[in-house]
Tab-separated table of C-alpha atoms in Angstrom:
chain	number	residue	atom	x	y	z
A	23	UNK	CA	28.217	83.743	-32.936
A	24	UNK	CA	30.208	80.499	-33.582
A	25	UNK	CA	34.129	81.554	-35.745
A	26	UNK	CA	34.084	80.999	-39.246
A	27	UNK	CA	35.247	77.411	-40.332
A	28	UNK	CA	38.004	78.161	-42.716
A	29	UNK	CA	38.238	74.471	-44.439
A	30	UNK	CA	34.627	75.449	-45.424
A	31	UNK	CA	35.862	78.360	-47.370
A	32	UNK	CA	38.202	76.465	-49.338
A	33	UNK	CA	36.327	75.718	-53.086
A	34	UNK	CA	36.224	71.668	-53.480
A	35	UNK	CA	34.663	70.148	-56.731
A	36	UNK	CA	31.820	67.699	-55.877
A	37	UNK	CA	32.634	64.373	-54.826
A	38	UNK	CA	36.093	65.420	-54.000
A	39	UNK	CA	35.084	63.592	-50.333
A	40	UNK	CA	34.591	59.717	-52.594
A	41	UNK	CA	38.115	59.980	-53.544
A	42	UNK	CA	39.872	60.824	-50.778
A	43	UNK	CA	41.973	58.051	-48.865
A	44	UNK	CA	40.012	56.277	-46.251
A	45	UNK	CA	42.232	57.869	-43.556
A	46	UNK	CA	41.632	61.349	-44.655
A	47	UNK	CA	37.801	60.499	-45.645
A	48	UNK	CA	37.608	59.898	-41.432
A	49	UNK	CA	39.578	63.010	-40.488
A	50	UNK	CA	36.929	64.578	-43.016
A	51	UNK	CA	34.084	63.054	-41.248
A	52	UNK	CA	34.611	63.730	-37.739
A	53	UNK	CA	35.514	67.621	-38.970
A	54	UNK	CA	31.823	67.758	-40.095
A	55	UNK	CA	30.478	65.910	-37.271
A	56	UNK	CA	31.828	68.750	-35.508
A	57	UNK	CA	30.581	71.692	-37.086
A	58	UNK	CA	26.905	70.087	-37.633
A	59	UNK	CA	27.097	69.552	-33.887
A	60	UNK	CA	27.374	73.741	-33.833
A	61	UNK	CA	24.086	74.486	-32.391
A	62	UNK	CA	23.299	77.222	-34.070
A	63	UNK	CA	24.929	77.293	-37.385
A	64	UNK	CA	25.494	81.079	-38.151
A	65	UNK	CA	27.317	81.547	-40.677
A	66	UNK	CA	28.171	80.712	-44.333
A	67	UNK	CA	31.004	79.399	-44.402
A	68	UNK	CA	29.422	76.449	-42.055
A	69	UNK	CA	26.535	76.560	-44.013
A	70	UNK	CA	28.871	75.654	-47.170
A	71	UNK	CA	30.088	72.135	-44.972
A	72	UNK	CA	26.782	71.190	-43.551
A	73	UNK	CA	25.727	71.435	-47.956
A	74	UNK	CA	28.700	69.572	-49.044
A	75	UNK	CA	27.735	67.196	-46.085
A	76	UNK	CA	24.666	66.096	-47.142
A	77	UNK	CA	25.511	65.849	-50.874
A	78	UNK	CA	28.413	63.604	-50.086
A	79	UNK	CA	26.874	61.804	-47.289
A	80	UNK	CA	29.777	62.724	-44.844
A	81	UNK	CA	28.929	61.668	-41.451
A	82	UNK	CA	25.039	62.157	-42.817
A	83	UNK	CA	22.279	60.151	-44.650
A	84	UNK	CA	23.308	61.456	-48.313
A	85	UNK	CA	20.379	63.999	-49.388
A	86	UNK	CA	20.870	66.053	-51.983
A	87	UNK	CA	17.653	68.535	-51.067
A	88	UNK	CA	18.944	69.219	-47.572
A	89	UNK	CA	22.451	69.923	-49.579
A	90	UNK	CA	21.138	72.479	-51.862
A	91	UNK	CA	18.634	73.859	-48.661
A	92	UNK	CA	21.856	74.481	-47.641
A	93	UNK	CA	24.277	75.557	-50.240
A	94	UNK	CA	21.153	77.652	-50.830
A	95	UNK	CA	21.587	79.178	-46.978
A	96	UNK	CA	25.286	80.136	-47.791
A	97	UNK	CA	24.917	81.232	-51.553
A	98	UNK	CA	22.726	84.282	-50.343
A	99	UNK	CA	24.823	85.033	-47.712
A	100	UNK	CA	27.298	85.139	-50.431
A	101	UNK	CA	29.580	82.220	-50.115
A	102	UNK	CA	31.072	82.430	-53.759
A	103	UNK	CA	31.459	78.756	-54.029
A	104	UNK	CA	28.286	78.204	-53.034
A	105	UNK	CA	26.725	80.151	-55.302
A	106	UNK	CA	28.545	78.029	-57.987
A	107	UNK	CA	27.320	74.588	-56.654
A	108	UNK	CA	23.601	75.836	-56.262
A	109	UNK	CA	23.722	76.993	-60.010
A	110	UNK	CA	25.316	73.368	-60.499
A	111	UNK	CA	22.052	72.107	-58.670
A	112	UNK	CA	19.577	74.029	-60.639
A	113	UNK	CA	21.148	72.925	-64.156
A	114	UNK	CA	21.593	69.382	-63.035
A	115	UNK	CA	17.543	69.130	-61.372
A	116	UNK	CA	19.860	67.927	-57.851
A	117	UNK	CA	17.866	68.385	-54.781
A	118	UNK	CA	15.751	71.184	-56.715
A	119	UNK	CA	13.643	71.353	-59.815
A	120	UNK	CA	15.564	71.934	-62.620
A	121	UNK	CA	15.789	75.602	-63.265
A	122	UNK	CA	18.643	76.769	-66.140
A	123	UNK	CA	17.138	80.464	-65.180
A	124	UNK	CA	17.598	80.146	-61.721
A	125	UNK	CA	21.106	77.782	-62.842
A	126	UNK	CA	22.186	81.288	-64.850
A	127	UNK	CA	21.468	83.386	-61.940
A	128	UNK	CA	23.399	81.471	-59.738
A	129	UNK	CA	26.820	81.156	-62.239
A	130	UNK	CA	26.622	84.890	-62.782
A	131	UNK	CA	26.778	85.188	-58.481
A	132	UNK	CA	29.890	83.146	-58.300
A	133	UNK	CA	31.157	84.645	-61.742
A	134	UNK	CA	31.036	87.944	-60.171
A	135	UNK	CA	33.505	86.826	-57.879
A	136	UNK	CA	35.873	85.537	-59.746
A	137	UNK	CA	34.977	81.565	-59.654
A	138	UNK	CA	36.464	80.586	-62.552
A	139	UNK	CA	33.817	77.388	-62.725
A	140	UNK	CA	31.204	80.226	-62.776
A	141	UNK	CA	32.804	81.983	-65.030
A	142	UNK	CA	32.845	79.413	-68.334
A	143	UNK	CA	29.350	77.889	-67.046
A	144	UNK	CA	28.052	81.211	-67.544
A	145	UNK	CA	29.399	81.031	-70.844
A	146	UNK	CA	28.472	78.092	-71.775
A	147	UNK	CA	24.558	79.315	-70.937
A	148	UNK	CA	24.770	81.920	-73.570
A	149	UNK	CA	25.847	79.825	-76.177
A	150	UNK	CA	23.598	77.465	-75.168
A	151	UNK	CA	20.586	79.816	-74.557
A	152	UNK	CA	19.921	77.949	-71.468
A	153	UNK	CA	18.232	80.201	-68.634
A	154	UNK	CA	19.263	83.177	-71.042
A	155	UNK	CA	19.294	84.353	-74.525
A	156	UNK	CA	21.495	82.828	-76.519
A	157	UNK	CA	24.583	85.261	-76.894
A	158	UNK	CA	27.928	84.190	-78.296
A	159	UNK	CA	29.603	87.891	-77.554
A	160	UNK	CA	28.144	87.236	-74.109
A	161	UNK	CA	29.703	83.727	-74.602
A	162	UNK	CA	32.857	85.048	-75.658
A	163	UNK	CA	33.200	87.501	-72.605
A	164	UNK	CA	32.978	84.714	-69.907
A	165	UNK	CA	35.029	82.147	-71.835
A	166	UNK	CA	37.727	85.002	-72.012
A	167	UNK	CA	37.705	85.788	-68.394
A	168	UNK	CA	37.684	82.287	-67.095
A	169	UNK	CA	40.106	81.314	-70.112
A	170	UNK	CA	42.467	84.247	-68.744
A	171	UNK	CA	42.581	83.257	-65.058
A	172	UNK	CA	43.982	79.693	-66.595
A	173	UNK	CA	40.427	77.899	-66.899
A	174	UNK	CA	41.245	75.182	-69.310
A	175	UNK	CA	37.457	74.682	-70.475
A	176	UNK	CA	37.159	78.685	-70.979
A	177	UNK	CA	40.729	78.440	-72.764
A	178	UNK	CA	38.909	75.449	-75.480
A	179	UNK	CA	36.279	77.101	-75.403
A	180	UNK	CA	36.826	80.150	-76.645
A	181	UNK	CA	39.208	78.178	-79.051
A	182	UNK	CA	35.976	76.863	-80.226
A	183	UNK	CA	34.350	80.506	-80.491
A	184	UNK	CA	37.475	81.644	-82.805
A	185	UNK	CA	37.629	78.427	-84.619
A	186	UNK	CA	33.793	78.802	-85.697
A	187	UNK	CA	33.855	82.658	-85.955
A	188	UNK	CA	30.841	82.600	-82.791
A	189	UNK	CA	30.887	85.643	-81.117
A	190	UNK	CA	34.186	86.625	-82.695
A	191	UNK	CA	34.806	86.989	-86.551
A	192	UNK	CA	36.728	83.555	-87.436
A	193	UNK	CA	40.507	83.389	-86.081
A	194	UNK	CA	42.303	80.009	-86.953
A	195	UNK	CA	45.765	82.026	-84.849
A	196	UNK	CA	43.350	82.625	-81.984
A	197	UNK	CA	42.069	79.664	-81.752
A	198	UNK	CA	45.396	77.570	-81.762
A	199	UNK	CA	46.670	79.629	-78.747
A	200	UNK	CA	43.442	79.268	-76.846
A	201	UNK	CA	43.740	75.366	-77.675
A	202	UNK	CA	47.524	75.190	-76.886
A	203	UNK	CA	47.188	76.483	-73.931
A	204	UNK	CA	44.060	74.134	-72.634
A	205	UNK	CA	46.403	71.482	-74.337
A	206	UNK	CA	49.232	72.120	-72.241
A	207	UNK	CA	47.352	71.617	-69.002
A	208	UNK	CA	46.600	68.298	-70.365
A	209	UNK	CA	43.061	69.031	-71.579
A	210	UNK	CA	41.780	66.122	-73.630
A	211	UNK	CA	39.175	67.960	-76.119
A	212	UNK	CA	42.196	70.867	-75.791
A	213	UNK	CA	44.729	68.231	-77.333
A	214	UNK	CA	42.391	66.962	-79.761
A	215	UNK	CA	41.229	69.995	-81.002
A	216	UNK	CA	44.786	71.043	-81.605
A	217	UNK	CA	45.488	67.797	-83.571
A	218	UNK	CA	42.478	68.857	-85.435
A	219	UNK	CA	44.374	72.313	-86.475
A	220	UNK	CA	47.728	70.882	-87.589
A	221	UNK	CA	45.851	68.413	-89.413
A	222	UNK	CA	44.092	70.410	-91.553
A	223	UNK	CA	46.724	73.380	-91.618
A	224	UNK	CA	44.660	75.854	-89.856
A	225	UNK	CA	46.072	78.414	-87.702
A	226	UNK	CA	49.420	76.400	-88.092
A	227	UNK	CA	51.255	74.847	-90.933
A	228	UNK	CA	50.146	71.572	-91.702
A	229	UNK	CA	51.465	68.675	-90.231
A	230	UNK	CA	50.094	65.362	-89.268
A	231	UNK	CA	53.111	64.003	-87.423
A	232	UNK	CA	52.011	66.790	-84.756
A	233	UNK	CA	48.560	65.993	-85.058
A	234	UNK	CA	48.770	62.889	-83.927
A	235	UNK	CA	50.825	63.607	-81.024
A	236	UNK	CA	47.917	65.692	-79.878
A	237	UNK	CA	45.471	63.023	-80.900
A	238	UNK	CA	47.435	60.626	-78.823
A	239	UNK	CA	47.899	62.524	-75.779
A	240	UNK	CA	43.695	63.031	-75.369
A	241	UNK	CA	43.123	59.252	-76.779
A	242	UNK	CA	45.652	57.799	-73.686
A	243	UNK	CA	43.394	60.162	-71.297
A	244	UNK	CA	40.562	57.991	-72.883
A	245	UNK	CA	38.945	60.904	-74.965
A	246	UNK	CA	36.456	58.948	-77.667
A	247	UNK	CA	37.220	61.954	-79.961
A	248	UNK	CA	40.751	61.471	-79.703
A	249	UNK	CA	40.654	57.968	-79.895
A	250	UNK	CA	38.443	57.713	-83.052
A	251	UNK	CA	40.830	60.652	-84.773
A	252	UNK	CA	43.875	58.655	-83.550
A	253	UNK	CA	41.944	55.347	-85.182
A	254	UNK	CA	42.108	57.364	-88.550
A	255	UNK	CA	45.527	58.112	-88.232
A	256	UNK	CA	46.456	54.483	-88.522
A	257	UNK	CA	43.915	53.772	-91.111
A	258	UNK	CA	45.246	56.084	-93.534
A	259	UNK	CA	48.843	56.443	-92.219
A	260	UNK	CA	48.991	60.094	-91.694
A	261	UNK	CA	51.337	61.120	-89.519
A	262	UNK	CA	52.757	57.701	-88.885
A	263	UNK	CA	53.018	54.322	-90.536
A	264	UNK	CA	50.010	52.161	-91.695
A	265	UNK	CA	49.348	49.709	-89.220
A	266	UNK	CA	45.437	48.628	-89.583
A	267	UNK	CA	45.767	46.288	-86.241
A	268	UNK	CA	46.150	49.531	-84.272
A	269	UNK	CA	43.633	51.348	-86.180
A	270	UNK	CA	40.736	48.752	-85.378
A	271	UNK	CA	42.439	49.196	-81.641
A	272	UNK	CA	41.475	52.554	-81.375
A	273	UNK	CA	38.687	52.429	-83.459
A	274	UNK	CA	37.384	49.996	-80.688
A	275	UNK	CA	38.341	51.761	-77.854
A	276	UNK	CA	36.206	54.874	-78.823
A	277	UNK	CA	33.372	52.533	-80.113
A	278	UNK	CA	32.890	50.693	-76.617
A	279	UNK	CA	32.240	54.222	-75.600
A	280	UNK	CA	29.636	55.243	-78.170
A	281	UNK	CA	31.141	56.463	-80.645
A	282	UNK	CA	28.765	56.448	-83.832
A	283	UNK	CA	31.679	56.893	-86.193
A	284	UNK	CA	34.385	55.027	-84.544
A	285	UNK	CA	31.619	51.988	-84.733
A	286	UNK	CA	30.672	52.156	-88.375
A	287	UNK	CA	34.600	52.339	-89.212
A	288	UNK	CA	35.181	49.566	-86.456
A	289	UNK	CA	32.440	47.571	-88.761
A	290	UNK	CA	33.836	47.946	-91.776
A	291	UNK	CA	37.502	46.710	-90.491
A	292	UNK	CA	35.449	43.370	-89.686
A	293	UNK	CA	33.563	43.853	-92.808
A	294	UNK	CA	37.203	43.724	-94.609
A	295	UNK	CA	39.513	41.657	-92.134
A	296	UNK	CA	42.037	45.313	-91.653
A	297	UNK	CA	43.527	44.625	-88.657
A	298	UNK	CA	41.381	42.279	-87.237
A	299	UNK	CA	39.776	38.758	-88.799
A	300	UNK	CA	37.126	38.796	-91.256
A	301	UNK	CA	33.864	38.639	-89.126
A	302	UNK	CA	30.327	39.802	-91.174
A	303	UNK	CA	28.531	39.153	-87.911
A	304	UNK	CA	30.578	41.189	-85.716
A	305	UNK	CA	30.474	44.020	-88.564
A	306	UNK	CA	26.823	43.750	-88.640
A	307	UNK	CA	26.867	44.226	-85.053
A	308	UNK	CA	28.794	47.290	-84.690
A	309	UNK	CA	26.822	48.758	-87.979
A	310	UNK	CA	23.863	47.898	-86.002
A	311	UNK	CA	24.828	49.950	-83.034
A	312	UNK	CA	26.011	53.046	-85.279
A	313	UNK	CA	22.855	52.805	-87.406
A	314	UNK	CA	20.927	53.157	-83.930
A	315	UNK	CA	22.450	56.586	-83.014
A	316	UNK	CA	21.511	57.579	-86.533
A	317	UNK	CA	24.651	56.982	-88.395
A	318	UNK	CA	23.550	57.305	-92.387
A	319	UNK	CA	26.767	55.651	-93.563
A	320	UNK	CA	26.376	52.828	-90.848
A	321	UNK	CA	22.267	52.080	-91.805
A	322	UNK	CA	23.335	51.838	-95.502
A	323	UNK	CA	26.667	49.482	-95.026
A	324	UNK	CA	24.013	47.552	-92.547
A	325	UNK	CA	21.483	47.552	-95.170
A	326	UNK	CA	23.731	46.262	-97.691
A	327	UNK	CA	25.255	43.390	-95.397
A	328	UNK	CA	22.237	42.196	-94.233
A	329	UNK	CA	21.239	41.572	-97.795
A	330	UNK	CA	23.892	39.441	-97.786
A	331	UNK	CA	24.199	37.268	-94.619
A	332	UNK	CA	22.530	33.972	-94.367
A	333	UNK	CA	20.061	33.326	-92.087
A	334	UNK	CA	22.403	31.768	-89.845
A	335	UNK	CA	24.944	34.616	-89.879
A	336	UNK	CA	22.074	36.978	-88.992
A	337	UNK	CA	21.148	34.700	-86.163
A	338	UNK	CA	24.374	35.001	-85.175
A	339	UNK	CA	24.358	38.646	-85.983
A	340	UNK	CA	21.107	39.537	-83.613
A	341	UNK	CA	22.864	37.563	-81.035
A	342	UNK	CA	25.954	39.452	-80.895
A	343	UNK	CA	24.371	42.267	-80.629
A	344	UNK	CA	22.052	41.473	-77.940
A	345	UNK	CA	24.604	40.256	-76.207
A	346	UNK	CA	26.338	43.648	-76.149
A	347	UNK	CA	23.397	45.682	-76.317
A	348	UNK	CA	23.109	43.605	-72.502
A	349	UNK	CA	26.657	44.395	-70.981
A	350	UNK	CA	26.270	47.804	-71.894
A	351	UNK	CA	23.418	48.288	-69.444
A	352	UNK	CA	25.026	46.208	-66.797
C-alpha cells in the first residue's frame, strides 16, 4: 500500500489551484503528476488529489465527472473534505445529476466531522428545505455550531435566524453579536447587516453615523447590498452629509450589478439631475432594467416617463438600453 499523501489531507476551497502564482501552480502540478502516476491509488487521501485534479484540470484534461468519481472514492472512505465537495457536487449538478438529497447527505458526512463548510451548508438545507424538510431549529443547530467554531456565514446566519425570530423566538441582542462577529472578519452581508441594526435601532441604540461605517466597509468589498444602502445614505444624508453626486455613485455601482432597487433610484437621479445631469433617456433605461426584474415602483415611474418622451427620446431610450442590455451578456 502506497503512504498517505498528507498535502491531500489538507481542506482547499475549489479553485484554490486558478489563483495560485504560476510558480507554485507548477510545483502543484508536478505534485499531482506524481501521485496519479501511483499505480494503484489506495487510499483516500490520494483519492482526494486525483478529485481536485480533475476538477481543476491540474496536470489533467479538466473533467468534472471523473472529479466527483473521485471525490466520491474518498468521501466513503471517509475523507471529511471530501465528503464536503461531493455534497458541493450534488447541489451544484457538477459532474453528477443534481441531487439536494444526496447534496444533504453528503454535508451532514463532513458536518459530522467538524467541517465547518458542512456544517452551515447543512444549515442552510433546512431552511431551505432542500434535500430535507424544511427545519429552522434544525437550521439553527448547524448555523450555531459552524457559527461557534468562527464560521463567518454560520455567525450571519444565525444573525439572520435571531433577527427574523426562525428557529429561535426573535433576538435583536443576539443577532447583533452573531453579525458583529461575521462583521469583524470582514464579512460583507455581516457588515451590512450590522449597518442595518444601528440604523434602525435594533439590538443597539440607534445611530446612522455607525451604520454607515458598516455599510461602507461591505460596499468597498463590492457588496450590491451595501452599496445600494450606502447610496441611500447620501441621498438622504443620514449618517453623513448630503452629497447626491456620491449617492448616484453608489447607486450605480450596485445597479451595474443588478440591483433592482439601486436601478430604479439610479433612474430617478437622471429623472431629476441629483448628482448627475438631467438625462430622461438614461432614466428610462435604468427604469427599464428594474421594471424587468419586477420592480413595481420602477414599471410605474417607466410607465409614467414613457408617456412623456418624444418619439425621438424613446428611440434614444430603446437604444440605450439595448446597448447595455448587450455588454451585459458580453
Amino acid at each position: 500500500m502506497s503512504e498517505p499523501n498528507n498535502f491531500a489531507l489538507v481542506p482547499r476551497p475549489p479553485g484554490a489551484v486558478e489563483k495560485a502564482q504560476p510558480g507554485a501552480r507548477r510545483i502543484l502540478a508536478s505534485m499531482v503528476s506524481d501521485v496519479l502516476a501511483i499505480a494503484p491509488v489506495e487510499n483516500a487521501g490520494d483519492f482526494y488529489l486525483k478529485a481536485v485534479a480533475y476538477q481543476d484540470g491540474c496536470g489533467v484534461v479538466q473533467d468534472h465527472a471523473e472529479a466527483a468519481r473521485w471525490f466520491c472514492k474518498a468521501a466513503e472512505l471517509g475523507h471529511a473534505f471530501a465528503q464536503f465537495m461531493l455534497g458541493e457536487c450534488y447541489a451544484n449538478g457538477q459532474g453528477v445529476p443534481q441531487d439536494y438529497t444526496q447534496a444533504a447527505r453528503w454535508y451532514r458526512r463532513a458536518a459530522e466531522q467538524s467541517i465547518k463548510m458542512g456544517l452551515w451548508k447543512l444549515g442552510d438545507c433546512y431552511a431551505n428545505g432542500q434535500g430535507v424538510p424544511q427545519d429552522y431549529t434544525q437550521a439553527v443547530h448547524w448555523f450555531r455550531k459552524a457559527a461557534e467554531q468562527g464560521n463567518v456565514s454560520g455567525q450571519w446566519k444565525l444573525g439572520d435566524c435571531y433577527a427574523n425570530g426562525q428557529g429561535v423566538p426573535q433576538d435583536y441582542t443576539q443577532a447583533v453579536r452573531w453579525y458583529r462577529q461575521a462583521a469583524e472578519q470582514g464579512n460583507a452581508v455581516g457588515q451590512w447587516s450590522l449597518g442595518e441594526c444601528y440604523a434602525n435601532g435594533q439590538g443597539v441604540p440607534q445611530g446612522y453615523t455607525e451604520a454607515v461605517y458598516w455599510y461602507r466597509l461591505a460596499a468597498e468589498q463590492g457588496d450590491v447590498a451595501g452599496q445600494s444602502m450606502l447610496g441611500d445614505c447620501y441621498a438622504s444624508g443620514q449618517g453623513l452629509p448630503l452629497n447626491y453626486a456620491q449617492a448616484a455613485h453608489w447607486y450605480r455601482k450596485a445597479a451595474e450589478q443588478g440591483s433592482r432597487l439601486a436601478q430604479w433610484e439610479l433612474g430617478r437621479c437622471y429623472e431629476k439631475g441629483k448628482g448627475v445631469p438631467k438625462d430622461v433617456t438614461a432614466a428610462w433605461m435604468w427604469f427599464k432594467l428594474a421594471a424587468e426584474q419586477n420592480s413595481a415602483l420602477a414599471k410605474n415611474d417607466l410607465a409614467v416617463l414613457s408617456a412623456l418622451l418624444s418619439p425621438a427620446e424613446l428611440i434614444e431610450s430603446q437604444r440605450l438600453y439595448a446597448e447595455h442590455s448587450k455588454r451585459k451578456h458580453l
